[in-house]
C-alpha positions as a printed Julia matrix, in Angstrom:
102×3 Matrix{Float64}:
   6.47    8.04  39.99
   8.1     5.12  38.44
   4.99    4.42  36.56
   4.46    7.51  35.07
   4.96    7.83  31.19
   4.9     3.87  31.03
   2.09    2.38  28.99
   1.39   -1.23  29.44
   1.39   -2.87  26.03
  -2.06   -3.75  24.73
  -2.42   -7.19  23.96
  -2.44   -8.64  20.53
  -5.95   -8.83  18.94
  -7.19  -10.08  15.98
 -10.25   -8.8   13.94
 -12.48  -10.36  11.25
 -12.11   -9.23   7.59
 -15.94   -7.93   7.66
 -14.69   -5.68  10.59
 -11.86   -4.49   8.82
 -13.91   -3.72   6.01
 -17.05   -1.68   7.8
 -13.96    0.19   9.42
 -12.42    0.99   5.77
 -15.75    1.8    4.63
 -16.04    4.33   7.62
 -12.77    6.11   6.9
 -13.79    6.29   2.73
 -16.94    8.09   3.52
 -14.86   10.77   5.08
 -17.45   11.79   7.78
 -14.81   11.28  10.54
 -11.29   11.34  10.44
  -9.32    8.19  10.68
  -8.01    9.06  14.34
 -11.6     9.64  15.36
 -12.65    6.54  14.13
  -9.61    4.52  15.72
 -10.72    6.19  18.92
 -14.24    5.28  18.58
 -13.67    1.75  18.19
 -10.61    1.53  20.74
  -8.23    0.84  17.81
  -4.8     2.21  17.03
  -4.64    4.99  14.51
  -1.86    2.77  12.86
  -4.01    0.0   12.26
  -6.66    1.56  10.79
  -4.31    3.2    8.4
  -2.82   -0.11   7.24
  -6.55   -1.63   6.66
  -7.16    1.46   4.44
  -3.64    1.24   2.56
  -4.27   -2.64   2.17
  -7.83   -2.0    1.09
  -6.55    0.53  -1.62
  -3.85   -1.87  -2.96
  -6.48   -4.66  -3.14
  -9.05   -2.53  -4.77
  -6.0    -1.61  -7.51
  -5.9     1.98  -6.44
  -2.39    1.62  -5.29
   0.95   -0.22  -6.15
   1.91   -2.98  -3.32
   0.93   -6.84  -2.76
  -2.36   -7.57  -2.51
  -3.55   -9.74   0.33
  -3.78  -12.88  -1.59
  -0.33  -12.16  -2.68
   0.9   -11.81   0.99
  -0.61  -15.0    1.79
   0.87  -16.9   -0.92
   4.37  -15.21  -0.33
   3.97  -16.11   3.51
   3.19  -19.95   2.42
   6.04  -20.05   0.18
   8.33  -18.42   2.66
   7.52  -21.25   5.01
   7.51  -24.07   2.61
  11.02  -22.74   1.74
  12.18  -22.69   5.43
  11.02  -26.19   5.92
  12.73  -27.64   2.51
  16.21  -26.14   3.72
  15.89  -27.47   7.13
  15.41  -30.78   5.33
  18.39  -30.36   2.92
  20.22  -29.51   6.18
  19.11  -33.07   7.71
  19.81  -34.79   4.61
  23.26  -33.32   4.58
  24.09  -34.46   8.27
  22.76  -37.71   7.85
  25.2   -38.35   4.31
  27.97  -36.87   6.46
  27.21  -39.3    9.26
  26.74  -42.44   7.13
  30.11  -41.39   5.0
  32.04  -41.81   8.07
  30.13  -45.05   8.92
  31.45  -46.37   5.64
  35.11  -45.62   5.94
């Protein structure tokens, strides 16, 4: 009885852009609902809806960050984090050497 109602989380999967584009195209045709397509391909409905939404942004049909803008933003955030860490190391080194010279 303890395990009733508790689903094991599905392991995170990654999909190729070509596969995502195929799924988006199936959704756009309108033959089947997003839910039915998700079920047929063993995907979560949320993931399929996100792919369709992102495809609309990339096509200019909807406002938001395009995929390339998202990639650039992630890269800039990584670089910013690395540079902040570098500055912190330099601050510590400056403080260390300032104590040594006194």
